[in-house]
Amino acid sequence: MRFFSDNAAPAHPKVIEAILASNRLDTAYDGDEWSRRLDGAFSQLFGREVRALWVSTGTAANCLALAALCPPHGAILCHKDAHIEVDEAGAPAFFTGGAKLVLLEGSGAKVTVDTVAAACDRIRPDVHQVQPAAISITNATEYGLVYRAEEVAALGALAKRRGLGFHMDGARFANALAATGDTPADASWRAGVDALSFGFVKNGGLNAECLILFRTELADEIAVRRKRAGHLLSKGRMMAAQILAMLEDDLWLENARAANAAAKALAKAAGPRLVYPVEANEVFLRVSAEEGARLRALGFDFYDWSPGEIRLVTSWDQPGEPLDRLAAAIAAL
Amino acid sequence: MRFFSDNAAPAHPKVIEAILASNRLDTAYDGDEWSRRLDGAFSQLFGREVRALWVSTGTAANCLALAALCPPHGAILCHKDAHIEVDEAGAPAFFTGGAKLVLLEGSGAKVTVDTVAAACDRIRPDVHQVQPAAISITNATEYGLVYRAEEVAALGALAKRRGLGFHMDGARFANALAATGDTPADASWRAGVDALSFGFVKNGGLNAECLILFRTELADEIAVRRKRAGHLLSKGRMMAAQILAMLEDDLWLENARAANAAAKALAKAAGPRLVYPVEANEVFLRVSAEEGARLRALGFDFYDWSPGEIRLVTSWDQPGEPLDRLAAAIAAL
Amino acid sequence: MRFFSDNAAPAHPKVIEAILASNRLDTAYDGDEWSRRLDGAFSQLFGREVRALWVSTGTAANCLALAALCPPHGAILCHKDAHIEVDEAGAPAFFTGGAKLVLLEGSGAKVTVDTVAAACDRIRPDVHQVQPAAISITNATEYGLVYRAEEVAALGALAKRRGLGFHMDGARFANALAATGDTPADASWRAGVDALSFGFVKNGGLNAECLILFRTELADEIAVRRKRAGHLLSKGRMMAAQILAMLEDDLWLENARAANAAAKALAKAAGPRLVYPVEANEVFLRVSAEEGARLRALGFDFYDWSPGEIRLVTSWDQPGEPLDRLAAAIAAL
Amino acid sequence: MRFFSDNAAPAHPKVIEAILASNRLDTAYDGDEWSRRLDGAFSQLFGREVRALWVSTGTAANCLALAALCPPHGAILCHKDAHIEVDEAGAPAFFTGGAKLVLLEGSGAKVTVDTVAAACDRIRPDVHQVQPAAISITNATEYGLVYRAEEVAALGALAKRRGLGFHMDGARFANALAATGDTPADASWRAGVDALSFGFVKNGGLNAECLILFRTELADEIAVRRKRAGHLLSKGRMMAAQILAMLEDDLWLENARAANAAAKALAKAAGPRLVYPVEANEVFLRVSAEEGARLRALGFDFYDWSPGEIRLVTSWDQPGEPLDRLAAAIAAL
């Protein structure tokens, strides 16, 4: 059983159904009836007017947002372990036309007001140094920690004071909200977020993520950039349909809760082996090479994060028997 | 009934089946069992070793190829009505880092050895002018004409003599082959093509195109560029699975033949109204505004190409009753 | 004697003097006393507040301006023979991050309200096509014609109506004003120009051009882009000093008048051989290969523009004996 | 007296003379007689065939070289305090089309084989992470330390083993050689350097730096990129002439020795206040705010590097009386 990454899990049956239901002739690109419902559906979810654009990957969502928030000659402040820095092949530089990532320290890949402010202060305000233009945080973080609404709001206030754009990589936004109980609104625009990459693929979607713009005036430019980046699919209806299916009856939240619960079960079994508190659906464990091999021999697969440390990620479909066996195996190490 | 564009048609049932069959846990990105079969499947189809990478759009396929064939400071020669020039929002410049499209004249959006050679000769070989690096042609063209294998080969020989890369936008490659009867090999690498955007979305696919590299040494760089452009989907298996389904029992060719046959039926009805000979699945008609309105009143939709001219595009699923009615309506104008 | 191009002429003695006078320790980059006087000097010349930035080449001046006026996904409308299109190695695409040049026809490389409006109207206002963002004209044009203030103003009004930025490549702005008698203000900002590349190198300067911004709010961004493009020289004082010397006692105008007068003398000798009316300092002549050879045998050098056509360019220092001999030689052909 | 930066010093009289001597009509751009002598002059200096291109700034020299050595999707390894990282406004990303700088630690801004190798080893060799393509070091470093030829050679050997390009920012290459006594050849191509930014502006030049290519096959591409970046001056003869003047009778080395000697004199006076050993022409001192103010009150100007630390840079023309006074003032603090 694979606990390698939630991004490899199957799509949820309701997502599949929605795709099938949309498989008929309609207008191409995003002129179809499903795509035209997206803005409204997310405006309802967030309790205010938003613009919502589907894209195929989190990388595309993140980098289209960053390109609108940061000029080619600007800097984006992010954690040194942020996905945009370590796992997107330099996509932020590609989409922005060469913007710079200024890397911040911080436990569990979390960024704080202090680290952001200090990084800004180290930059001389002249033409020789790249000036800060935006902050990007990941929620839940790459280590499975979450920002509570008030933490986001503190960063949002800082961004506002400094004149910086504020982007949230929400590849696991659902898991974060499932953990904190915050509302979508409180964890995003009310906290000053300008653009949110709302992830669905790791949470039961097939291939559709959604970029949510609270600064709605950015949407038209981003729509052009999406096309220019080859991300305007001709059968966009199947993208919108699966996202709408995820929103229906809060399937996104239900799935995230299931994944988080699975992680909690593993965390309970792991006890003092935990590297970070388990808040969302990622579990980092201190496990020797020999112990890791034992788990693998039992049929479990996972990511060797660093020597002596493994990463387990749970998915929306992973409660059940294999999980129990894994928990037992971890407890028995 | 819409004859607006083949890119809005439904996906073929076998494609849907393949996606459903791939909807289970596997390795993410392109490490899954389906993706790993692509190189082999296309190598068999083309009768030589190729590399094959799935992407979500024709724009991505075209521009990833062009970025590998043309440096930022080079020029790509293409027809002035080529899709990469008029309908990709400047994506070639984005992906290449600023390469220039040098535009060629030619009836029916076809490029000839003479127009390419003349365009090259007009460029002074110095650092002040952008030097040619690649040719890109579309087969079938934006006006539904096809290049026979020998026409492609003449351009391929020119490309070789001039040291230019050679790209084919094959969004309707299937329709072209269905029209000419040429083999995939004869119409591509044997004719000197370096990279082919092999289209499936207009021909029964859902959202997967395939970039075929005959210069296989380009594949690794393009794989990096694909990730960097946000085009490496995490559930790539659903991309590969649908392409493999299209290849099985030559479904791609069967679908293209059906679409072409539908276009022929319309062409027969249209007679002297035809702007171009109908070779693939596009039909351009001289139709007055009043006549166009009459067709629309009968429930048919299409693209007003220019004053007095409409475009009808047929799809793999469009033989049958509505087509007969449309043909009759055109004949009755 | 070379009549190849004004950009190869010597620098004027007063320019040299100014450089020597600035050759002492001062603040680096553009913090020195000369650079700090530029804004004021040009504000006086243009009769309103402007920002003025020195750069080393016309290409840099043009493309820095265009990068501020046009986003990476926008289009710049210019004549098909404009310097930015044919002689800058694709620099506009490099500086803007991939903007597109939309090419216009027009006799003598002149752009008119009609050609610009028609080009805009041909672009569908959707995300698939690159939308117009700016107009760029060259004054005097690449064929030595000039725009009168009212012609510029008509284009400026169009730019305003369409929401387009308006750039003027004034590599030979001095020659244009010397020809028309228009004031700098009337030929630029009063006519709607947003940014002007004010050329000095072809007119007695050594290596300093000046980018004049009438939309002063663009200056700070352009200053950053200038540094980022490697165009912020550390001894900027020698750049500013030579420009200030050119402004003193209207040396720029005096030099341009001399060059224009030289061209007029050649034009008079050439009579019906003239391809275009001679308005500034360029003379295009119909001359057979054999006649051209005869002129070269007499020691004159020039550019073979196209078969049967040569280009002669006169410089600030070219009145005098060799010019008289050349005029006589042309008359005697 | 300013000890702020060597880049603000006057040009040497022989440089001025050479510029004046070149101020006559010749071919534009780099076709003139001076520019055509550059390759030969540097080939002689380096004892092998090289290509040499003048540019106006060190930033341009550095980034043109990096653009040829690193693809848009590659990484350049450099010290975290390297000029290309902290003082070029993101120019490396602009010129390369978005390459990433991977930052290394190291005392005195020096890079070692171990830090480079470790940084490479931390990068997973997959498409998700940006792969290393080049190393860039600065000699003398931003803190005035020098690499001896054998240190460069160790890095060069590593670059070769790892398949990385190797660039040297030699804004103060002359000062480095004056310090080590190494030959130009030993400190560059014999040690594996592919491209060297050979600085002259900080060492008596006016506005010309020279990019030296030991991998001569890169020169033609870089010549195109130079034009495309607006760095091909029309009166290039004045660029080449001043560089040739610097080479004549080893003026470059004589000037660097004078600057280094001035720094040594200050170092001697400073004693235990030195932050780094003084090897070239930069002196970093521990000086309190009050002490700094005292020096300024005596008429000396310098850079406040960080709280409690100042930077003094000496120039080719700074031996003599003011230097002695400064040395005495430092000793008296």
Short mmCIF file of N, CA, C and O in Angstrom, two decimals, chain D residues 215-290:
data_model
loop_
_atom_site.label_atom_id
_atom_site.label_comp_id
_atom_site.label_asym_id
_atom_site.label_seq_id
_atom_site.Cartn_x
_atom_site.Cartn_y
_atom_site.Cartn_z
N ARG D 215 36.08 29.23 -24.15
CA ARG D 215 35.31 28.34 -25.04
C ARG D 215 34.86 29.23 -26.19
O ARG D 215 33.78 29.82 -26.16
N THR D 216 35.72 29.33 -27.17
CA THR D 216 35.52 30.32 -28.23
C THR D 216 34.25 30.08 -29.03
O THR D 216 33.72 31.01 -29.64
N GLU D 217 33.76 28.85 -29.00
CA GLU D 217 32.55 28.56 -29.77
C GLU D 217 31.32 29.28 -29.20
O GLU D 217 30.28 29.33 -29.85
N LEU D 218 31.44 29.84 -28.01
CA LEU D 218 30.30 30.57 -27.43
C LEU D 218 30.22 32.01 -27.95
O LEU D 218 29.20 32.68 -27.75
N ALA D 219 31.27 32.48 -28.57
CA ALA D 219 31.36 33.91 -28.86
C ALA D 219 30.28 34.39 -29.83
O ALA D 219 29.71 35.48 -29.65
N ASP D 220 29.99 33.61 -30.84
CA ASP D 220 29.01 34.09 -31.82
C ASP D 220 27.63 34.23 -31.20
O ASP D 220 26.92 35.21 -31.45
N GLU D 221 27.24 33.27 -30.39
CA GLU D 221 25.95 33.38 -29.70
C GLU D 221 25.94 34.60 -28.78
O GLU D 221 24.95 35.33 -28.70
N ILE D 222 27.03 34.79 -28.08
CA ILE D 222 27.08 35.92 -27.15
C ILE D 222 27.06 37.24 -27.90
O ILE D 222 26.46 38.22 -27.44
N ALA D 223 27.67 37.29 -29.06
CA ALA D 223 27.63 38.52 -29.85
C ALA D 223 26.18 38.86 -30.22
O ALA D 223 25.77 40.02 -30.21
N VAL D 224 25.40 37.83 -30.52
CA VAL D 224 23.98 38.06 -30.80
C VAL D 224 23.26 38.53 -29.55
O VAL D 224 22.50 39.51 -29.56
N ARG D 225 23.51 37.86 -28.45
CA ARG D 225 22.86 38.26 -27.19
C ARG D 225 23.27 39.69 -26.78
O ARG D 225 22.48 40.42 -26.20
N ARG D 226 24.52 40.06 -27.07
CA ARG D 226 24.96 41.42 -26.74
C ARG D 226 24.14 42.45 -27.51
O ARG D 226 23.67 43.45 -26.94
N LYS D 227 23.95 42.20 -28.79
CA LYS D 227 23.15 43.13 -29.59
C LYS D 227 21.71 43.17 -29.06
O LYS D 227 21.11 44.23 -28.89
N ARG D 228 21.17 41.99 -28.82
CA ARG D 228 19.77 41.85 -28.37
C ARG D 228 19.53 42.53 -27.02
O ARG D 228 18.42 42.94 -26.71
N ALA D 229 20.60 42.65 -26.23
CA ALA D 229 20.48 43.31 -24.94
C ALA D 229 20.78 44.80 -25.03
O ALA D 229 20.86 45.48 -24.00
N GLY D 230 20.95 45.30 -26.24
CA GLY D 230 21.21 46.73 -26.41
C GLY D 230 22.62 47.12 -26.03
O GLY D 230 22.88 48.28 -25.73
N HIS D 231 23.54 46.16 -26.08
CA HIS D 231 24.90 46.44 -25.64
C HIS D 231 25.91 46.53 -26.78
O HIS D 231 27.10 46.51 -26.54
N LEU D 232 25.40 46.60 -28.01
CA LEU D 232 26.34 46.77 -29.13
C LEU D 232 26.37 48.25 -29.51
O LEU D 232 25.57 48.73 -30.31
N LEU D 233 27.30 48.96 -28.91
CA LEU D 233 27.40 50.41 -29.15
C LEU D 233 27.80 50.69 -30.59
O LEU D 233 28.58 49.94 -31.17
N SER D 234 27.29 51.79 -31.13
CA SER D 234 27.64 52.05 -32.53
C SER D 234 29.07 52.56 -32.67
O SER D 234 29.73 52.27 -33.65
N LYS D 235 29.55 53.30 -31.69
CA LYS D 235 30.94 53.74 -31.77
C LYS D 235 31.80 52.85 -30.88
O LYS D 235 32.46 53.31 -29.94
N GLY D 236 31.78 51.58 -31.20
CA GLY D 236 32.48 50.59 -30.39
C GLY D 236 33.98 50.80 -30.37
O GLY D 236 34.68 50.31 -29.48
N ARG D 237 34.47 51.57 -31.33
CA ARG D 237 35.92 51.80 -31.39
C ARG D 237 36.43 52.45 -30.11
O ARG D 237 37.55 52.18 -29.68
N MET D 238 35.59 53.30 -29.48
CA MET D 238 36.07 53.95 -28.25
C MET D 238 36.08 52.95 -27.09
O MET D 238 36.82 53.15 -26.12
N MET D 239 35.31 51.88 -27.21
CA MET D 239 35.37 50.82 -26.20
C MET D 239 36.67 50.03 -26.36
O MET D 239 37.42 49.82 -25.41
N ALA D 240 36.87 49.57 -27.58
CA ALA D 240 38.06 48.76 -27.83
C ALA D 240 39.33 49.55 -27.59
O ALA D 240 40.31 49.03 -27.03
N ALA D 241 39.32 50.82 -27.99
CA ALA D 241 40.54 51.63 -27.87
C ALA D 241 40.97 51.75 -26.41
O ALA D 241 42.16 51.64 -26.09
N GLN D 242 40.01 51.95 -25.52
CA GLN D 242 40.42 52.10 -24.12
C GLN D 242 40.91 50.78 -23.53
O GLN D 242 41.83 50.77 -22.69
N ILE D 243 40.32 49.66 -23.99
CA ILE D 243 40.80 48.37 -23.49
C ILE D 243 42.21 48.10 -23.99
O ILE D 243 43.09 47.67 -23.23
N LEU D 244 42.44 48.40 -25.27
CA LEU D 244 43.78 48.21 -25.81
C LEU D 244 44.80 49.08 -25.07
O LEU D 244 45.93 48.65 -24.80
N ALA D 245 44.37 50.28 -24.71
CA ALA D 245 45.27 51.16 -23.95
C ALA D 245 45.59 50.55 -22.58
O ALA D 245 46.72 50.67 -22.08
N MET D 246 44.61 49.90 -21.99
CA MET D 246 44.84 49.27 -20.69
C MET D 246 45.82 48.10 -20.80
O MET D 246 46.54 47.80 -19.85
N LEU D 247 45.79 47.43 -21.96
CA LEU D 247 46.69 46.28 -22.12
C LEU D 247 48.12 46.72 -22.41
O LEU D 247 49.07 46.01 -22.07
N GLU D 248 48.25 47.88 -23.05
CA GLU D 248 49.57 48.31 -23.49
C GLU D 248 50.51 48.47 -22.28
O GLU D 248 50.17 49.14 -21.30
N ASP D 249 51.69 47.89 -22.40
CA ASP D 249 52.69 47.95 -21.31
C ASP D 249 52.10 47.54 -19.97
O ASP D 249 52.50 48.07 -18.92
N ASP D 250 51.12 46.65 -20.01
CA ASP D 250 50.53 46.14 -18.76
C ASP D 250 50.02 47.23 -17.83
O ASP D 250 50.17 47.15 -16.61
N LEU D 251 49.41 48.24 -18.42
CA LEU D 251 48.85 49.31 -17.59
C LEU D 251 47.84 48.76 -16.59
O LEU D 251 47.74 49.22 -15.46
N TRP D 252 47.06 47.76 -17.02
CA TRP D 252 46.08 47.14 -16.12
C TRP D 252 46.74 46.60 -14.85
O TRP D 252 46.20 46.73 -13.76
N LEU D 253 47.92 46.02 -15.01
CA LEU D 253 48.59 45.41 -13.87
C LEU D 253 49.22 46.49 -12.99
O LEU D 253 49.15 46.43 -11.76
N GLU D 254 49.78 47.47 -13.65
CA GLU D 254 50.39 48.59 -12.92
C GLU D 254 49.34 49.32 -12.07
O GLU D 254 49.57 49.59 -10.89
N ASN D 255 48.21 49.60 -12.67
CA ASN D 255 47.14 50.27 -11.92
C ASN D 255 46.67 49.42 -10.73
O ASN D 255 46.42 49.93 -9.64
N ALA D 256 46.51 48.13 -10.98
CA ALA D 256 46.03 47.26 -9.91
C ALA D 256 47.04 47.19 -8.78
O ALA D 256 46.67 47.17 -7.59
N ARG D 257 48.31 47.16 -9.15
CA ARG D 257 49.34 47.14 -8.09
C ARG D 257 49.28 48.39 -7.24
O ARG D 257 49.42 48.34 -6.02
N ALA D 258 49.04 49.53 -7.89
CA ALA D 258 48.95 50.78 -7.14
C ALA D 258 47.77 50.75 -6.18
O ALA D 258 47.87 51.14 -5.01
N ALA D 259 46.65 50.27 -6.65
CA ALA D 259 45.45 50.20 -5.80
C ALA D 259 45.68 49.23 -4.65
O ALA D 259 45.33 49.52 -3.49
N ASN D 260 46.27 48.09 -4.96
CA ASN D 260 46.53 47.11 -3.91
C ASN D 260 47.50 47.66 -2.86
O ASN D 260 47.31 47.45 -1.65
N ALA D 261 48.50 48.37 -3.34
CA ALA D 261 49.47 48.93 -2.40
C ALA D 261 48.82 49.93 -1.46
O ALA D 261 49.10 49.97 -0.26
N ALA D 262 47.90 50.71 -2.02
CA ALA D 262 47.18 51.68 -1.19
C ALA D 262 46.37 50.95 -0.12
O ALA D 262 46.32 51.37 1.04
N ALA D 263 45.75 49.84 -0.50
CA ALA D 263 44.97 49.08 0.46
C ALA D 263 45.87 48.49 1.54
O ALA D 263 45.53 48.48 2.73
N LYS D 264 47.02 48.01 1.13
CA LYS D 264 47.97 47.46 2.11
C LYS D 264 48.38 48.52 3.14
O LYS D 264 48.51 48.22 4.32
N ALA D 265 48.58 49.73 2.66
CA ALA D 265 48.97 50.81 3.56
C ALA D 265 47.88 51.05 4.61
O ALA D 265 48.16 51.23 5.80
N LEU D 266 46.62 51.03 4.14
CA LEU D 266 45.53 51.20 5.10
C LEU D 266 45.46 50.00 6.05
O LEU D 266 45.19 50.16 7.25
N ALA D 267 45.68 48.82 5.50
CA ALA D 267 45.60 47.61 6.32
C ALA D 267 46.63 47.66 7.44
O ALA D 267 46.36 47.29 8.59
N LYS D 268 47.79 48.13 7.07
CA LYS D 268 48.87 48.21 8.06
C LYS D 268 48.46 49.14 9.21
O LYS D 268 48.67 48.83 10.40
N ALA D 269 47.85 50.25 8.83
CA ALA D 269 47.41 51.21 9.85
C ALA D 269 46.28 50.65 10.70
O ALA D 269 46.13 50.99 11.87
N ALA D 270 45.49 49.78 10.10
CA ALA D 270 44.27 49.31 10.77
C ALA D 270 44.55 48.19 11.77
O ALA D 270 43.84 48.04 12.77
N GLY D 271 45.53 47.38 11.48
CA GLY D 271 45.91 46.31 12.40
C GLY D 271 44.75 45.41 12.78
O GLY D 271 44.09 44.84 11.91
N PRO D 272 44.44 45.30 14.06
CA PRO D 272 43.44 44.33 14.52
C PRO D 272 42.01 44.70 14.13
O PRO D 272 41.09 43.93 14.38
N ARG D 273 41.83 45.88 13.58
CA ARG D 273 40.47 46.24 13.15
C ARG D 273 40.05 45.52 11.87
O ARG D 273 38.87 45.57 11.50
N LEU D 274 40.98 44.88 11.20
CA LEU D 274 40.66 44.25 9.91
C LEU D 274 39.68 43.09 10.08
O LEU D 274 39.88 42.22 10.93
N VAL D 275 38.65 43.07 9.27
CA VAL D 275 37.69 41.96 9.29
C VAL D 275 38.22 40.80 8.46
O VAL D 275 38.06 39.63 8.84
N TYR D 276 38.84 41.10 7.32
CA TYR D 276 39.43 40.08 6.46
C TYR D 276 40.88 40.46 6.19
O TYR D 276 41.21 41.64 6.22
N PRO D 277 41.71 39.49 5.90
CA PRO D 277 43.05 39.85 5.41
C PRO D 277 42.91 40.71 4.16
O PRO D 277 42.00 40.48 3.35
N VAL D 278 43.74 41.68 4.00
CA VAL D 278 43.67 42.55 2.81
C VAL D 278 44.58 41.98 1.73
O VAL D 278 45.81 42.01 1.87
N GLU D 279 43.97 41.44 0.69
CA GLU D 279 44.77 40.83 -0.37
C GLU D 279 44.72 41.66 -1.65
O GLU D 279 45.67 41.67 -2.42
N ALA D 280 43.61 42.31 -1.90
CA ALA D 280 43.49 43.11 -3.13
C ALA D 280 43.33 44.58 -2.74
O ALA D 280 44.18 45.12 -2.04
N ASN D 281 42.25 45.22 -3.17
CA ASN D 281 42.13 46.67 -2.91
C ASN D 281 40.91 47.04 -2.09
O ASN D 281 40.38 48.13 -2.22
N GLU D 282 40.42 46.09 -1.29
CA GLU D 282 39.31 46.40 -0.40
C GLU D 282 39.71 46.17 1.04
O GLU D 282 40.36 45.18 1.37
N VAL D 283 39.26 47.06 1.89
CA VAL D 283 39.63 47.02 3.31
C VAL D 283 38.35 47.10 4.14
O VAL D 283 37.63 48.09 4.05
N PHE D 284 38.06 46.06 4.87
CA PHE D 284 36.89 46.06 5.76
C PHE D 284 37.38 46.21 7.20
O PHE D 284 38.20 45.43 7.66
N LEU D 285 36.83 47.22 7.86
CA LEU D 285 37.30 47.54 9.21
C LEU D 285 36.17 47.51 10.22
O LEU D 285 35.05 47.93 9.91
N ARG D 286 36.51 47.06 11.41
CA ARG D 286 35.60 47.21 12.54
C ARG D 286 35.77 48.62 13.09
O ARG D 286 36.84 48.97 13.60
N VAL D 287 34.75 49.40 12.98
CA VAL D 287 34.81 50.81 13.36
C VAL D 287 33.45 51.16 13.96
O VAL D 287 32.41 50.88 13.35
N SER D 288 33.48 51.74 15.13
CA SER D 288 32.19 52.10 15.75
C SER D 288 31.57 53.29 15.02
O SER D 288 32.25 53.97 14.24
N ALA D 289 30.31 53.51 15.28
CA ALA D 289 29.61 54.62 14.63
C ALA D 289 30.32 55.93 14.94
O ALA D 289 30.50 56.79 14.06
N GLU D 290 30.75 56.06 16.19
CA GLU D 290 31.41 57.30 16.61
C GLU D 290 32.74 57.47 15.88
O GLU D 290 33.08 58.54 15.38
#
